[in-house]
PDB file of C-alpha atoms in Angstrom:
ATOM      1  CA  MET A   1      -5.908  96.411 184.850  1.00 69.00           C
ATOM      2  CA  GLY A   2      -4.885  93.209 186.641  1.00 83.00           C
ATOM      3  CA  GLU A   3      -3.957  89.762 185.443  1.00 89.00           C
ATOM      4  CA  PRO A   4      -6.740  87.830 183.712  1.00 92.00           C
ATOM      5  CA  THR A   5      -8.411  85.126 185.771  1.00 93.00           C
ATOM      6  CA  ASP A   6      -7.904  81.426 185.121  1.00 92.00           C
ATOM      7  CA  ALA A   7     -11.499  81.242 183.888  1.00 92.00           C
ATOM      8  CA  ALA A   8     -10.955  84.034 181.361  1.00 92.00           C
ATOM      9  CA  LEU A   9      -7.691  82.519 180.144  1.00 93.00           C
ATOM     10  CA  ALA A  10      -9.240  79.036 179.922  1.00 92.00           C
ATOM     11  CA  ALA A  11     -12.161  80.332 177.857  1.00 91.00           C
ATOM     12  CA  SER A  12      -9.788  82.163 175.545  1.00 92.00           C
ATOM     13  CA  ALA A  13      -7.471  79.141 175.262  1.00 92.00           C
ATOM     14  CA  ALA A  14     -10.427  76.843 174.556  1.00 91.00           C
ATOM     15  CA  GLY A  15     -11.250  79.185 171.681  1.00 90.00           C
ATOM     16  CA  GLY A  16      -7.789  78.656 170.210  1.00 89.00           C
ATOM     17  CA  ASN A  17      -5.743  81.436 171.821  1.00 92.00           C
ATOM     18  CA  THR A  18      -2.389  79.700 172.388  1.00 91.00           C
ATOM     19  CA  GLY A  19      -1.017  82.757 174.184  1.00 93.00           C
ATOM     20  CA  ALA A  20      -3.719  82.391 176.840  1.00 93.00           C
ATOM     21  CA  PHE A  21      -2.849  78.727 177.245  1.00 94.00           C
ATOM     22  CA  GLU A  22       0.856  79.561 177.565  1.00 94.00           C
ATOM     23  CA  MET A  23      -0.029  82.016 180.317  1.00 95.00           C
ATOM     24  CA  LEU A  24      -1.998  79.290 182.128  1.00 94.00           C
ATOM     25  CA  MET A  25       0.954  76.940 181.750  1.00 94.00           C
ATOM     26  CA  ARG A  26       3.365  79.456 183.242  1.00 94.00           C
ATOM     27  CA  ARG A  27       0.944  80.125 186.083  1.00 95.00           C
ATOM     28  CA  HIS A  28       0.383  76.464 187.025  1.00 95.00           C
ATOM     29  CA  TYR A  29       3.453  74.603 185.776  1.00 95.00           C
ATOM     30  CA  ALA A  30       5.219  74.410 189.152  1.00 93.00           C
ATOM     31  CA  ALA A  31       2.128  73.115 190.974  1.00 91.00           C
ATOM     32  CA  VAL A  32       1.554  70.390 188.374  1.00 93.00           C
ATOM     33  CA  TRP A  33       5.239  69.459 188.382  1.00 93.00           C
ATOM     34  CA  ARG A  34       5.147  68.994 192.169  1.00 90.00           C
ATOM     35  CA  ILE A  35       2.208  66.577 191.845  1.00 88.00           C
ATOM     36  CA  ALA A  36       4.073  64.630 189.168  1.00 91.00           C
ATOM     37  CA  PHE A  37       7.244  64.548 191.248  1.00 89.00           C
ATOM     38  CA  LEU A  38       5.254  63.346 194.273  1.00 84.00           C
ATOM     39  CA  SER A  39       4.308  60.285 192.258  1.00 82.00           C
ATOM     40  CA  ALA A  40       7.322  59.703 190.019  1.00 83.00           C
ATOM     41  CA  ARG A  41      10.056  60.757 192.459  1.00 82.00           C
ATOM     42  CA  GLU A  42      12.431  61.570 189.654  1.00 86.00           C
ATOM     43  CA  GLU A  43      12.805  64.894 187.894  1.00 89.00           C
ATOM     44  CA  MET A  44      12.793  63.738 184.272  1.00 91.00           C
ATOM     45  CA  ALA A  45       9.685  61.609 184.758  1.00 90.00           C
ATOM     46  CA  ALA A  46       7.989  64.509 186.550  1.00 91.00           C
ATOM     47  CA  GLU A  47       8.868  66.781 183.641  1.00 93.00           C
ATOM     48  CA  GLU A  48       7.363  64.326 181.131  1.00 93.00           C
ATOM     49  CA  LEU A  49       4.220  63.839 183.213  1.00 93.00           C
ATOM     50  CA  THR A  50       3.822  67.611 183.563  1.00 94.00           C
ATOM     51  CA  GLN A  51       4.119  68.165 179.847  1.00 94.00           C
ATOM     52  CA  ASP A  52       1.689  65.299 179.172  1.00 94.00           C
ATOM     53  CA  THR A  53      -0.710  66.899 181.638  1.00 94.00           C
ATOM     54  CA  PHE A  54      -0.713  70.185 179.756  1.00 94.00           C
ATOM     55  CA  VAL A  55      -1.079  68.444 176.394  1.00 93.00           C
ATOM     56  CA  ARG A  56      -4.089  66.549 177.731  1.00 93.00           C
ATOM     57  CA  ALA A  57      -5.486  69.685 179.367  1.00 93.00           C
ATOM     58  CA  TYR A  58      -5.206  71.671 176.149  1.00 91.00           C
ATOM     59  CA  GLY A  59      -7.375  69.125 174.361  1.00 89.00           C
ATOM     60  CA  ALA A  60      -9.901  68.995 177.206  1.00 91.00           C
ATOM     61  CA  LEU A  61      -9.997  72.661 178.215  1.00 90.00           C
ATOM     62  CA  ALA A  62     -13.421  73.214 176.692  1.00 86.00           C
ATOM     63  CA  GLY A  63     -14.716  70.565 179.119  1.00 86.00           C
ATOM     64  CA  TRP A  64     -13.474  72.352 182.256  1.00 87.00           C
ATOM     65  CA  ARG A  65     -16.666  73.416 184.016  1.00 84.00           C
ATOM     66  CA  GLY A  66     -15.095  75.420 186.804  1.00 82.00           C
ATOM     67  CA  ASP A  67     -16.486  73.178 189.584  1.00 81.00           C
ATOM     68  CA  ALA A  68     -12.933  72.993 190.953  1.00 82.00           C
ATOM     69  CA  SER A  69     -10.164  75.514 190.517  1.00 88.00           C
ATOM     70  CA  LEU A  70      -8.130  75.176 187.341  1.00 92.00           C
ATOM     71  CA  ARG A  71      -5.108  74.232 189.472  1.00 91.00           C
ATOM     72  CA  THR A  72      -7.066  71.369 191.052  1.00 89.00           C
ATOM     73  CA  TRP A  73      -8.417  70.279 187.649  1.00 92.00           C
ATOM     74  CA  LEU A  74      -4.879  70.191 186.239  1.00 93.00           C
ATOM     75  CA  ALA A  75      -3.683  68.285 189.305  1.00 90.00           C
ATOM     76  CA  MET A  76      -6.444  65.703 188.750  1.00 89.00           C
ATOM     77  CA  ILE A  77      -5.332  65.192 185.157  1.00 92.00           C
ATOM     78  CA  CYS A  78      -1.733  64.843 186.309  1.00 92.00           C
ATOM     79  CA  ARG A  79      -2.702  62.385 189.035  1.00 88.00           C
ATOM     80  CA  ARG A  80      -4.546  60.169 186.523  1.00 88.00           C
ATOM     81  CA  LEU A  81      -1.475  60.190 184.274  1.00 90.00           C
ATOM     82  CA  CYS A  82       0.704  59.294 187.273  1.00 86.00           C
ATOM     83  CA  ILE A  83      -1.574  56.381 188.152  1.00 81.00           C
ATOM     84  CA  ASP A  84      -1.432  55.139 184.553  1.00 82.00           C
ATOM     85  CA  ARG A  85       2.364  55.416 184.603  1.00 81.00           C
ATOM     86  CA  ALA A  86       2.616  53.564 187.932  1.00 75.00           C
ATOM     87  CA  ARG A  87       0.530  50.681 186.576  1.00 73.00           C
ATOM     88  CA  LEU A  88       2.975  50.227 183.714  1.00 73.00           C
ATOM     89  CA  LYS A  89       6.173  50.729 185.672  1.00 63.00           C
ATOM     90  CA  GLN A  90       8.113  47.938 187.350  1.00 51.00           C
ATOM     91  CA  PRO A  91       9.082  48.414 190.994  1.00 48.00           C
ATOM     92  CA  GLU A  92      12.541  49.880 191.518  1.00 47.00           C
ATOM     93  CA  LEU A  93      15.160  48.817 194.013  1.00 42.00           C
ATOM     94  CA  VAL A  94      16.037  51.711 196.303  1.00 43.00           C
ATOM     95  CA  ILE A  95      19.541  51.618 197.739  1.00 43.00           C
ATOM     96  CA  ALA A  96      20.391  53.604 200.856  1.00 44.00           C
ATOM     97  CA  PRO A  97      23.161  56.131 200.263  1.00 45.00           C
ATOM     98  CA  ASP A  98      26.524  55.891 201.996  1.00 45.00           C
ATOM     99  CA  LEU A  99      25.968  58.798 204.374  1.00 40.00           C
ATOM    100  CA  GLU A 100      29.627  59.162 205.385  1.00 44.00           C
ATOM    101  CA  ALA A 101      30.794  59.327 201.772  1.00 47.00           C
ATOM    102  CA  ALA A 102      28.025  61.757 200.781  1.00 44.00           C
ATOM    103  CA  ALA A 103      28.819  64.292 203.489  1.00 45.00           C
ATOM    104  CA  GLY A 104      32.078  65.757 204.652  1.00 48.00           C
ATOM    105  CA  SER A 105      31.489  66.686 208.287  1.00 46.00           C
ATOM    106  CA  THR A 106      29.634  65.136 211.184  1.00 47.00           C
ATOM    107  CA  SER A 107      26.973  67.885 211.148  1.00 54.00           C
ATOM    108  CA  GLU A 108      26.463  67.451 207.396  1.00 50.00           C
ATOM    109  CA  THR A 109      26.238  63.689 207.900  1.00 44.00           C
ATOM    110  CA  GLU A 110      23.672  64.131 210.673  1.00 51.00           C
ATOM    111  CA  ALA A 111      21.588  66.513 208.539  1.00 49.00           C
ATOM    112  CA  LEU A 112      21.716  64.093 205.618  1.00 45.00           C
ATOM    113  CA  ALA A 113      20.807  61.214 207.932  1.00 49.00           C
ATOM    114  CA  ASP A 114      17.814  63.191 209.233  1.00 51.00           C
ATOM    115  CA  ARG A 115      16.590  63.814 205.674  1.00 55.00           C
ATOM    116  CA  PHE A 116      17.124  60.153 204.832  1.00 55.00           C
ATOM    117  CA  ASP A 117      15.224  59.104 207.988  1.00 67.00           C
ATOM    118  CA  LEU A 118      12.328  61.367 207.007  1.00 71.00           C
ATOM    119  CA  ARG A 119      12.346  60.015 203.449  1.00 75.00           C
ATOM    120  CA  ALA A 120      12.415  56.430 204.750  1.00 78.00           C
ATOM    121  CA  ALA A 121       9.564  57.196 207.169  1.00 79.00           C
ATOM    122  CA  LEU A 122       7.534  58.784 204.364  1.00 80.00           C
ATOM    123  CA  ASP A 123       8.195  55.766 202.145  1.00 82.00           C
ATOM    124  CA  ARG A 124       6.878  53.459 204.879  1.00 85.00           C
ATOM    125  CA  LEU A 125       3.542  55.272 205.134  1.00 86.00           C
ATOM    126  CA  PRO A 126       0.558  53.695 203.399  1.00 89.00           C
ATOM    127  CA  ALA A 127       0.310  55.258 199.936  1.00 84.00           C
ATOM    128  CA  ASP A 128      -3.025  56.995 200.618  1.00 87.00           C
ATOM    129  CA  ASP A 129      -1.754  58.567 203.849  1.00 89.00           C
ATOM    130  CA  ARG A 130       1.570  59.635 202.276  1.00 87.00           C
ATOM    131  CA  GLU A 131      -0.159  61.207 199.291  1.00 85.00           C
ATOM    132  CA  ALA A 132      -2.628  63.177 201.437  1.00 87.00           C
ATOM    133  CA  PHE A 133       0.120  64.285 203.846  1.00 88.00           C
ATOM    134  CA  LEU A 134       2.429  65.514 201.089  1.00 84.00           C
ATOM    135  CA  LEU A 135      -0.337  67.283 199.175  1.00 83.00           C
ATOM    136  CA  VAL A 136      -1.408  69.193 202.283  1.00 85.00           C
ATOM    137  CA  HIS A 137       1.851  69.789 204.145  1.00 82.00           C
ATOM    138  CA  HIS A 138       4.461  69.848 201.417  1.00 78.00           C
ATOM    139  CA  TYR A 139       2.611  71.160 198.367  1.00 75.00           C
ATOM    140  CA  GLY A 140       0.190  73.458 200.178  1.00 78.00           C
ATOM    141  CA  TYR A 141      -3.158  72.160 198.951  1.00 81.00           C
ATOM    142  CA  SER A 142      -6.088  72.716 201.306  1.00 84.00           C
ATOM    143  CA  SER A 143      -7.997  69.737 202.696  1.00 84.00           C
ATOM    144  CA  PHE A 144     -10.850  70.583 200.333  1.00 83.00           C
ATOM    145  CA  GLU A 145      -8.580  70.792 197.269  1.00 82.00           C
ATOM    146  CA  THR A 146      -6.863  67.546 198.271  1.00 85.00           C
ATOM    147  CA  ALA A 147     -10.247  65.877 198.745  1.00 85.00           C
ATOM    148  CA  THR A 148     -11.317  66.975 195.275  1.00 82.00           C
ATOM    149  CA  LEU A 149      -8.044  65.828 193.802  1.00 80.00           C
ATOM    150  CA  LEU A 150      -8.190  62.408 195.483  1.00 83.00           C
ATOM    151  CA  GLY A 151     -11.926  61.921 195.026  1.00 84.00           C
ATOM    152  CA  VAL A 152     -12.611  61.431 198.741  1.00 88.00           C
ATOM    153  CA  PRO A 153     -14.399  63.469 201.422  1.00 91.00           C
ATOM    154  CA  ALA A 154     -12.410  66.202 203.197  1.00 88.00           C
ATOM    155  CA  SER A 155     -12.854  64.294 206.470  1.00 92.00           C
ATOM    156  CA  THR A 156     -11.006  61.341 204.905  1.00 92.00           C
ATOM    157  CA  VAL A 157      -8.160  63.653 203.925  1.00 90.00           C
ATOM    158  CA  ARG A 158      -7.961  64.995 207.484  1.00 91.00           C
ATOM    159  CA  SER A 159      -7.903  61.422 208.861  1.00 92.00           C
ATOM    160  CA  ARG A 160      -5.168  60.356 206.449  1.00 92.00           C
ATOM    161  CA  VAL A 161      -3.073  63.426 207.220  1.00 90.00           C
ATOM    162  CA  GLY A 162      -3.527  62.910 210.957  1.00 90.00           C
ATOM    163  CA  ARG A 163      -2.494  59.248 210.744  1.00 92.00           C
ATOM    164  CA  ALA A 164       0.517  60.147 208.606  1.00 88.00           C
ATOM    165  CA  ARG A 165       1.570  62.903 210.993  1.00 87.00           C
ATOM    166  CA  GLN A 166       1.347  60.544 213.990  1.00 87.00           C
ATOM    167  CA  ARG A 167       3.241  57.747 212.241  1.00 86.00           C
ATOM    168  CA  LEU A 168       5.973  60.124 211.100  1.00 81.00           C
ATOM    169  CA  ALA A 169       6.321  61.519 214.616  1.00 81.00           C
ATOM    170  CA  ASP A 170       6.525  57.986 216.026  1.00 81.00           C
ATOM    171  CA  ALA A 171       9.092  56.901 213.450  1.00 78.00           C
ATOM    172  CA  LEU A 172      11.278  59.975 213.852  1.00 74.00           C
ATOM    173  CA  THR A 173      11.268  59.828 217.662  1.00 76.00           C
ATOM    174  CA  GLY A 174      12.212  56.155 217.694  1.00 69.00           C
ATOM    175  CA  ARG A 175       8.865  54.664 218.660  1.00 56.00           C
ATOM    176  CA  HIS A 176       7.521  51.704 216.673  1.00 49.00           C
ATOM    177  CA  VAL A 177      10.874  51.310 214.950  1.00 41.00           C
ATOM    178  CA  THR A 178      10.193  47.776 213.718  1.00 42.00           C
ATOM    179  CA  GLY A 179       6.912  48.611 212.004  1.00 44.00           C
ATOM    180  CA  TRP A 180       3.825  50.727 212.018  1.00 43.00           C
ATOM    181  CA  PRO A 181       1.076  50.020 214.521  1.00 43.00           C
ATOM    182  CA  VAL A 182      -1.846  48.558 212.611  1.00 41.00           C
ATOM    183  CA  THR A 183      -5.336  48.887 214.013  1.00 38.00           C
ATOM    184  CA  ALA A 184      -8.372  46.788 213.231  1.00 35.00           C
ATOM    185  CA  GLN A 185      -9.815  49.750 211.312  1.00 38.00           C
ATOM    186  CA  GLU A 186      -6.790  49.752 209.009  1.00 38.00           C
ATOM    187  CA  GLY A 187      -7.220  46.140 208.094  1.00 38.00           C
ATOM    188  CA  GLY A 188      -4.800  44.609 210.579  1.00 37.00           C
ATOM    189  CA  PRO A 189      -5.487  41.880 213.117  1.00 34.00           C
ATOM    190  CA  GLY A 190      -7.361  42.714 216.206  1.00 32.00           C
TER     191      GLY A 190
END
């Protein structure tokens, strides 16, 4: 006999079976944590948001209808908590690391610089494009799951991911170094 399905575990957990809920937590904890980390960008905050997500999910499990996968439903709860947290949080000053001090050799320095360039390019993306790109390409959600999670059509997700991919490629190959190209459709002049 195989592992119980998410639906079976959710029904059992909604009926008070804490063991079933613990099994769901173990099954989906990493995916929820990645969503929290995507937003919070710090491990302790991601841990707190993940735990808050499961606390909220436990209380609302009876309301899960199964329209979306349990993983997507949990990710939606986590995303709402992340949005609430972001509204309350003050912006942070991000300081670029001293690449020479952080790495010992030239190759290590270059690798660290490449990661820093990618991080800087990701940070410069519009928030909607960055979120869609990371959900699809880094965290492995499908376009449909990402669309459900973000509350937008799948075609919007594909557009956001495509724009993000192009902007990242431009930034990492040295094109448009001073800023992103803004089209009239994106709200820029022209």
